[in-house]
CSV table of C-alpha atoms in Angstrom, one decimal:
chain,number,residue,atom,x,y,z
T,28,MET,CA,-17.7,-10.7,-17.2
T,29,LYS,CA,-17.9,-13.5,-14.6
T,30,PHE,CA,-14.6,-14.4,-12.9
T,31,VAL,CA,-14.0,-18.2,-13.0
T,32,LYS,CA,-12.0,-19.8,-10.2
T,33,GLN,CA,-8.6,-20.7,-11.6
T,34,SER,CA,-7.2,-22.9,-8.9
T,35,SER,CA,-7.8,-24.0,-5.4
T,36,LYS,CA,-5.4,-21.4,-4.1
T,37,GLY,CA,-7.0,-18.5,-5.9
T,38,PRO,CA,-6.0,-16.5,-9.0
T,39,ILE,CA,-3.0,-14.6,-7.7
T,40,ARG,CA,-1.1,-16.9,-5.5
T,41,ASN,CA,1.0,-18.4,-8.2
T,42,MET,CA,4.5,-17.3,-7.3
T,43,THR,CA,7.0,-17.8,-4.5
T,44,ALA,CA,5.9,-16.1,-1.2
T,45,PRO,CA,7.7,-12.8,-0.8
T,46,SER,CA,9.9,-12.4,2.2
T,47,VAL,CA,9.3,-9.6,4.8
T,48,PHE,CA,12.3,-7.9,6.3
T,49,PHE,CA,12.1,-6.2,9.7
T,50,SER,CA,14.2,-3.1,10.1
T,51,TYR,CA,14.0,-2.2,13.8
T,52,SER,CA,15.9,-1.1,16.9
T,53,HIS,CA,16.5,-3.8,19.5
T,54,ALA,CA,14.8,-1.5,22.0
T,55,ASP,CA,11.6,-2.4,20.2
T,56,GLU,CA,12.2,-6.1,20.0
T,57,ALA,CA,9.1,-7.0,22.1
T,58,MET,CA,6.8,-5.0,19.7
T,59,ARG,CA,8.5,-6.7,16.7
T,60,ASP,CA,7.6,-10.0,18.2
T,61,GLN,CA,4.0,-9.0,18.6
T,62,ILE,CA,3.8,-7.8,15.0
T,63,GLU,CA,5.3,-11.1,13.8
T,64,LYS,CA,2.6,-13.0,15.7
T,65,GLN,CA,0.0,-11.0,13.9
T,66,LEU,CA,1.6,-12.1,10.6
T,67,SER,CA,1.2,-15.8,11.6
T,68,THR,CA,-1.9,-16.4,9.5
T,69,LEU,CA,0.0,-15.0,6.4
T,70,LYS,CA,2.9,-17.3,7.2
T,71,ARG,CA,0.7,-20.4,7.6
T,72,GLN,CA,-1.1,-19.6,4.4
T,73,ARG,CA,2.4,-19.3,2.7
T,74,VAL,CA,1.5,-15.7,1.6
T,75,ILE,CA,4.8,-14.5,3.1
T,76,GLU,CA,8.0,-15.5,4.8
T,77,THR,CA,9.6,-13.3,7.5
T,78,TRP,CA,13.2,-12.5,8.4
T,79,HIS,CA,15.0,-10.3,11.0
T,80,ASP,CA,18.5,-10.4,12.5
T,81,ARG,CA,17.5,-12.9,15.3
T,82,HIS,CA,17.4,-15.5,12.5
T,83,ILE,CA,21.2,-15.2,12.0
T,84,ARG,CA,22.8,-18.5,12.9
T,85,PRO,CA,25.9,-18.9,15.0
T,86,GLY,CA,29.0,-18.4,12.8
T,87,GLU,CA,27.2,-16.3,10.2
T,88,GLU,CA,28.6,-12.9,9.4
T,89,PHE,CA,26.1,-10.4,10.9
T,90,ALA,CA,26.4,-7.5,8.4
T,91,GLN,CA,26.5,-9.8,5.4
T,92,ALA,CA,23.4,-11.6,6.4
T,93,ILE,CA,21.5,-8.3,6.8
T,94,ASP,CA,22.8,-7.0,3.5
T,95,ASP,CA,21.7,-10.1,1.7
T,96,HIS,CA,18.1,-9.6,2.9
T,97,ILE,CA,17.9,-5.8,2.7
T,98,ASN,CA,18.9,-6.2,-0.9
T,99,ARG,CA,16.7,-9.2,-1.7
T,100,ASP,CA,13.5,-9.2,0.3
T,101,ARG,CA,10.4,-7.8,-1.4
T,102,ILE,CA,8.6,-6.2,1.6
T,103,ILE,CA,10.5,-4.1,4.1
T,104,LEU,CA,8.9,-3.0,7.4
T,105,LEU,CA,10.5,0.0,9.0
T,106,LEU,CA,9.5,-0.3,12.7
T,107,VAL,CA,9.7,3.4,13.5
T,108,SER,CA,10.4,4.8,17.0
T,109,PRO,CA,12.7,7.3,18.6
T,110,ASP,CA,15.2,4.5,19.0
T,111,PHE,CA,14.9,3.6,15.3
T,112,ILE,CA,15.6,7.1,14.2
T,113,ALA,CA,18.5,7.5,16.7
T,114,SER,CA,20.1,4.2,15.5
T,115,ASP,CA,22.8,5.0,12.9
T,116,TYR,CA,22.6,1.4,11.5
T,117,CYS,CA,18.8,1.5,11.2
T,118,TYR,CA,18.6,5.0,9.8
T,119,GLU,CA,21.7,5.5,7.7
T,120,ILE,CA,22.2,1.9,6.4
T,121,GLU,CA,19.0,-0.1,6.4
T,122,MET,CA,16.5,2.6,5.9
T,123,GLN,CA,18.4,4.4,3.2
T,124,ARG,CA,18.9,1.2,1.2
T,125,ALA,CA,15.2,0.3,1.7
T,126,ILE,CA,14.1,3.7,0.2
T,127,GLU,CA,16.5,3.3,-2.8
T,128,ARG,CA,14.9,-0.1,-3.6
T,129,HIS,CA,11.4,1.2,-3.0
T,130,GLU,CA,11.9,4.1,-5.4
T,131,ALA,CA,13.4,1.7,-8.0
T,132,GLY,CA,10.3,-0.5,-7.8
T,133,GLU,CA,12.3,-3.4,-6.4
T,134,ALA,CA,10.6,-3.6,-3.0
T,135,THR,CA,7.7,-2.2,-1.0
T,136,VAL,CA,8.6,-0.2,2.1
T,137,ILE,CA,5.9,0.1,4.8
T,138,PRO,CA,6.7,2.4,7.7
T,139,VAL,CA,5.1,1.0,10.9
T,140,ILE,CA,4.9,3.7,13.6
T,141,LEU,CA,5.5,2.0,16.9
T,142,ARG,CA,6.0,5.0,19.2
T,143,VAL,CA,5.5,8.7,18.9
T,144,CYS,CA,8.4,10.4,17.2
T,145,ASP,CA,9.2,13.1,14.6
T,146,TRP,CA,9.0,10.9,11.5
T,147,HIS,CA,7.1,13.0,8.9
T,148,SER,CA,10.2,14.9,7.8
T,149,THR,CA,12.3,11.8,7.2
T,150,PRO,CA,12.9,10.2,3.8
T,151,PHE,CA,10.1,7.7,4.5
T,152,GLY,CA,7.7,10.4,5.7
T,153,LYS,CA,6.2,10.6,2.2
T,154,LEU,CA,5.1,7.0,2.3
T,155,GLN,CA,1.7,5.7,3.5
T,156,ALA,CA,2.4,4.6,7.0
T,157,VAL,CA,0.5,2.2,9.2
T,158,PRO,CA,-1.5,2.0,11.5
T,159,ARG,CA,-4.2,4.3,10.0
T,160,ASP,CA,-3.2,8.0,9.8
T,161,GLY,CA,0.3,7.2,11.1
T,162,LYS,CA,-1.0,7.0,14.6
T,163,ALA,CA,1.6,5.3,16.8
T,164,ILE,CA,0.7,1.7,17.9
T,165,LYS,CA,1.4,2.7,21.5
T,166,GLN,CA,-1.3,5.3,21.3
T,167,TRP,CA,-4.1,2.9,20.3
T,168,PRO,CA,-6.5,1.8,23.1
T,169,ASP,CA,-6.5,-1.7,21.4
T,170,ILE,CA,-2.9,-2.5,20.3
T,171,ASP,CA,-4.0,-5.7,18.7
T,172,GLU,CA,-6.3,-3.7,16.4
T,173,ALA,CA,-3.4,-1.5,15.4
T,174,MET,CA,-1.2,-4.5,14.7
T,175,LEU,CA,-3.9,-6.1,12.7
T,176,GLN,CA,-3.8,-3.1,10.3
T,177,VAL,CA,-0.1,-3.8,9.9
T,178,ALA,CA,-0.9,-7.4,8.9
T,179,LYS,CA,-3.5,-6.3,6.4
T,180,ALA,CA,-1.0,-3.9,4.8
T,181,VAL,CA,1.5,-6.7,4.5
T,182,ARG,CA,-1.1,-9.0,2.9
T,183,GLN,CA,-1.9,-6.3,0.3
T,184,ALA,CA,1.8,-5.8,-0.5
T,185,ALA,CA,2.4,-9.5,-0.7
T,186,GLU,CA,-0.5,-10.1,-3.1
T,187,ARG,CA,0.8,-7.3,-5.4
T,188,TRP,CA,4.2,-9.1,-5.5
T,189,GLN,CA,2.5,-12.4,-6.1
T,190,ALA,CA,0.2,-11.1,-8.9
T,191,PRO,CA,1.3,-11.5,-12.5
T,192,ARG,CA,3.6,-8.6,-13.4
T,193,ASP,CA,2.3,-6.8,-16.5
T,194,THR,CA,3.1,-3.4,-17.9
T,195,ALA,CA,0.3,-1.7,-16.1
T,196,SER,CA,1.1,-3.0,-12.7
T,197,ALA,CA,4.8,-3.3,-12.7
T,198,GLY,CA,5.4,0.4,-12.5
T,199,SER,CA,3.0,0.8,-9.7
T,200,THR,CA,4.6,-1.4,-7.0
T,201,ALA,CA,6.2,1.5,-5.2
T,202,GLU,CA,3.8,3.6,-3.2
T,203,LEU,CA,5.5,6.9,-3.8
T,204,ALA,CA,3.3,9.3,-5.6
T,205,THR,CA,5.9,10.0,-8.3
T,206,PRO,CA,8.9,7.9,-9.3
T,207,ALA,CA,12.4,9.1,-8.5
T,208,THR,CA,15.9,8.0,-9.6
T,209,PRO,CA,17.7,6.0,-6.9
T,210,ALA,CA,20.5,7.9,-5.3
T,211,PRO,CA,24.0,6.3,-5.6
T,212,ALA,CA,25.5,5.0,-2.4
T,213,ALA,CA,27.6,7.6,-0.7
T,214,ALA,CA,31.3,6.9,-0.2
T,215,GLY,CA,31.4,8.2,3.3
T,216,PRO,CA,29.4,10.0,6.0
T,217,ARG,CA,26.8,12.4,4.6
T,218,SER,CA,23.6,14.2,5.6
T,219,SER,CA,20.2,12.6,5.1
T,220,ASN,CA,18.8,16.1,4.7
T,221,LEU,CA,19.1,16.2,0.8
T,222,ARG,CA,15.5,17.0,-0.2
T,223,LEU,CA,15.1,19.9,-2.6
T,224,ALA,CA,11.9,21.5,-3.8
T,225,LYS,CA,10.5,20.2,-7.1
T,226,ASN,CA,8.1,21.7,-9.7
T,227,PHE,CA,5.4,19.7,-11.4
T,228,THR,CA,3.8,20.8,-14.7
T,229,GLN,CA,0.2,20.3,-15.7
T,230,ARG,CA,1.5,17.6,-18.1
T,231,ASP,CA,3.0,15.8,-15.0
T,232,LYS,CA,-0.4,16.0,-13.2
T,233,ASP,CA,-2.4,14.8,-16.2
T,234,ARG,CA,0.0,11.9,-16.7
T,235,PHE,CA,-0.3,11.0,-13.1
T,236,LYS,CA,-4.1,11.1,-13.2
T,237,ASP,CA,-4.2,8.8,-16.2
T,238,GLU,CA,-1.7,6.3,-14.7
T,239,ALA,CA,-3.6,6.4,-11.4
T,240,PHE,CA,-6.9,5.6,-13.1
T,241,GLU,CA,-5.3,2.6,-14.9
T,242,TYR,CA,-3.9,1.4,-11.5
T,243,ILE,CA,-7.4,1.8,-9.9
T,244,ALA,CA,-9.0,-0.1,-12.8
T,245,LYS,CA,-6.6,-3.0,-12.5
T,246,PHE,CA,-6.9,-3.0,-8.7
T,247,ILE,CA,-10.8,-3.1,-8.8
T,248,GLU,CA,-10.7,-5.8,-11.4
T,249,ASN,CA,-8.3,-8.0,-9.4
T,250,SER,CA,-10.1,-7.3,-6.1
T,251,LEU,CA,-13.5,-8.4,-7.6
T,252,ALA,CA,-11.9,-11.6,-8.9
T,253,GLU,CA,-10.4,-12.4,-5.5
T,254,LEU,CA,-13.6,-11.5,-3.7
T,255,THR,CA,-15.4,-14.0,-5.9
T,256,ASP,CA,-12.9,-16.7,-5.3
T,257,ARG,CA,-12.8,-16.3,-1.5
T,258,ASN,CA,-16.5,-15.8,-0.7
T,259,SER,CA,-19.1,-18.5,-1.6
T,260,GLY,CA,-22.3,-17.1,-3.0
T,261,TYR,CA,-20.6,-13.8,-4.1
T,262,GLU,CA,-19.8,-12.8,-7.6
T,263,GLY,CA,-17.8,-9.7,-8.7
T,264,VAL,CA,-18.4,-8.4,-12.2
T,265,PHE,CA,-16.0,-5.8,-13.8
T,266,LYS,CA,-17.0,-3.9,-16.9
T,267,ARG,CA,-14.5,-1.5,-18.7
T,268,ILE,CA,-16.8,0.9,-20.6
T,269,ASP,CA,-14.0,2.9,-22.2
T,270,ALA,CA,-10.6,4.5,-21.3
T,271,ASN,CA,-12.3,6.9,-18.8
T,272,ARG,CA,-15.1,4.8,-17.2
T,273,LEU,CA,-15.7,1.4,-15.6
T,274,PHE,CA,-18.5,-0.4,-13.7
T,275,ALA,CA,-18.1,-2.7,-10.7
T,276,THR,CA,-20.9,-4.8,-9.4
T,277,ILE,CA,-21.1,-7.4,-6.6
T,278,TYR,CA,-23.9,-10.0,-6.5
T,279,HIS,CA,-24.8,-12.2,-3.5
T,280,ASP,CA,-26.9,-15.2,-4.5
T,281,GLY,CA,-27.7,-13.5,-7.7
T,282,LYS,CA,-28.9,-10.2,-6.1
T,283,ASP,CA,-26.9,-7.1,-6.7
T,284,VAL,CA,-25.7,-5.8,-3.3
T,285,ALA,CA,-23.1,-3.2,-4.5
T,286,ARG,CA,-22.7,-1.2,-7.7
T,287,ALA,CA,-20.4,1.6,-8.5
T,288,THR,CA,-19.0,3.7,-11.4
T,289,TYR,CA,-15.5,5.1,-11.5
T,290,PHE,CA,-14.7,7.7,-14.1
T,291,THR,CA,-12.5,10.6,-15.1
T,292,GLY,CA,-13.3,13.7,-17.1
T,293,GLY,CA,-16.6,15.4,-18.0
T,294,GLY,CA,-18.7,18.1,-16.5
T,295,SER,CA,-17.3,19.9,-13.4
T,296,PHE,CA,-15.1,16.9,-12.5
T,297,GLY,CA,-12.6,16.9,-15.3
T,298,ASP,CA,-9.6,17.3,-13.1
T,299,GLY,CA,-10.2,14.3,-10.9
T,300,ILE,CA,-11.2,10.7,-10.5
T,301,ASN,CA,-14.8,10.1,-9.5
T,302,TYR,CA,-16.9,7.5,-7.7
T,303,VAL,CA,-20.6,7.2,-8.1
T,304,GLN,CA,-22.9,4.7,-6.5
T,305,GLY,CA,-24.7,2.6,-9.1
T,306,GLU,CA,-24.1,2.5,-12.9
T,307,ALA,CA,-23.9,6.0,-14.2
T,308,THR,CA,-23.2,6.9,-17.9
T,309,GLY,CA,-23.3,10.6,-17.3
T,310,SER,CA,-20.5,12.7,-15.7
T,311,ASN,CA,-22.6,15.4,-14.0
T,312,THR,CA,-22.8,13.8,-10.6
T,313,THR,CA,-20.4,12.2,-8.1
T,314,ASN,CA,-20.4,10.7,-4.6
T,315,GLU,CA,-16.7,11.2,-4.1
T,316,THR,CA,-14.0,12.9,-6.1
T,317,LEU,CA,-10.2,12.6,-5.8
T,318,THR,CA,-8.4,15.6,-7.2
T,319,VAL,CA,-4.8,15.7,-8.5
T,320,CYS,CA,-2.6,17.9,-6.3
T,321,ALA,CA,1.1,18.5,-5.8
T,322,ASP,CA,3.4,19.9,-3.2
T,323,ASP,CA,7.1,20.6,-3.5
T,324,GLN,CA,8.0,16.8,-3.5
T,325,SER,CA,5.3,14.8,-5.2
T,326,VAL,CA,2.0,14.6,-7.1
T,327,PHE,CA,-0.8,12.9,-5.2
T,328,LEU,CA,-4.6,12.5,-5.0
T,329,ARG,CA,-6.7,14.2,-2.4
T,330,SER,CA,-10.3,13.4,-1.4
T,331,PHE,CA,-13.0,16.0,-1.4
T,332,GLY,CA,-14.3,14.1,1.6
T,333,MET,CA,-17.9,13.9,0.4
T,334,ALA,CA,-18.2,10.2,1.3
T,335,ASN,CA,-16.8,10.7,4.9
T,336,PHE,CA,-18.0,14.2,5.8
T,337,GLY,CA,-14.6,15.7,5.1
T,338,ALA,CA,-12.7,13.3,7.4
T,339,ASP,CA,-10.2,12.2,4.7
T,340,ARG,CA,-9.5,15.5,3.0
T,341,GLU,CA,-5.9,16.0,4.3
T,342,GLN,CA,-4.6,12.6,3.2
T,343,LYS,CA,-2.1,12.5,0.3
T,344,LEU,CA,-3.1,9.4,-1.6
T,345,SER,CA,-0.9,7.4,-3.9
T,346,PRO,CA,-2.6,5.3,-6.6
T,347,GLN,CA,-2.6,2.4,-4.2
T,348,GLY,CA,-4.1,4.5,-1.4
T,349,ALA,CA,-6.7,5.8,-3.8
T,350,SER,CA,-7.6,2.3,-4.9
T,351,GLU,CA,-8.1,1.1,-1.3
T,352,TYR,CA,-10.2,4.2,-0.6
T,353,PHE,CA,-12.5,3.5,-3.6
T,354,TRP,CA,-12.7,-0.2,-2.9
T,355,GLU,CA,-13.8,0.6,0.7
T,356,LEU,CA,-16.6,2.8,-0.7
T,357,LEU,CA,-17.8,-0.2,-2.7
T,358,VAL,CA,-17.6,-3.0,-0.1
T,359,GLY,CA,-17.5,-1.2,3.2
T,360,HIS,CA,-21.2,-1.6,3.9
T,361,LEU,CA,-21.0,-5.4,3.2
T,362,GLN,CA,-18.3,-5.8,5.8
T,363,ARG,CA,-20.1,-4.0,8.6
């Protein structure tokens, strides 16, 4: 099918721009300012709005203003540093409430690692962090490049919130590998070390694989449509062959410049989700496979690493992360 341009603003920007809430320690205010500058394009394009406590006007109640936004804003950036983790207000109040809303599908929480610290064992340690691989911004030789990755992650999150909310996508907003019931607010001081080991059955893993494939299919379809709308001379074509297979093709001035097949099941690859260059009707070959794995906290996808010589094998991918990975395999050579 050919995607037809629906409006001058594109097919998915048809709702109010989501607001981005900055949860941060004042010790990191300078870095917050730099990140907000990187979001300027998104603000000018009315993709997002931003808010942090420096927007509180004289005479406003400080705690109430923050509560209003932490309970309402769709995208929450946790600017993670030793000072953030040491802050009782950031960690015990803002972060805990952010995770509750994320797990309930009410918001998207993105941990932004500013400075080196022990964050992997925190409640947000199971979320996909930015910059890439959770490498702290301060460790990057080019800090602007690291902050650009933050801006790209915010754009992706904003576009998901602006997209029409159907049954297939509504449950996929949160990036956690498996949904969890939000914890009730504690009446007083309590430990944040409340994580207990979980067990996942084969049924849980099979359900996760099916839901992940549906998410990937919707992601690829929407991405092809948006690519067509934004890039003159390019056309993205999406074909859903059956419940377990789809084709994606990109044309430039009528010439096919990228083709891929995504499928589940069949042959030796029945336990995973597969990517093959070109249109393949068989299931006996693959260029990349994501297998369903589980630890004591979540179900996730893990790459075989065939496409990148094993470089991505340790990543625990959510359906969103898997979709981005597969999309990169399709379009990466067109961007370089």
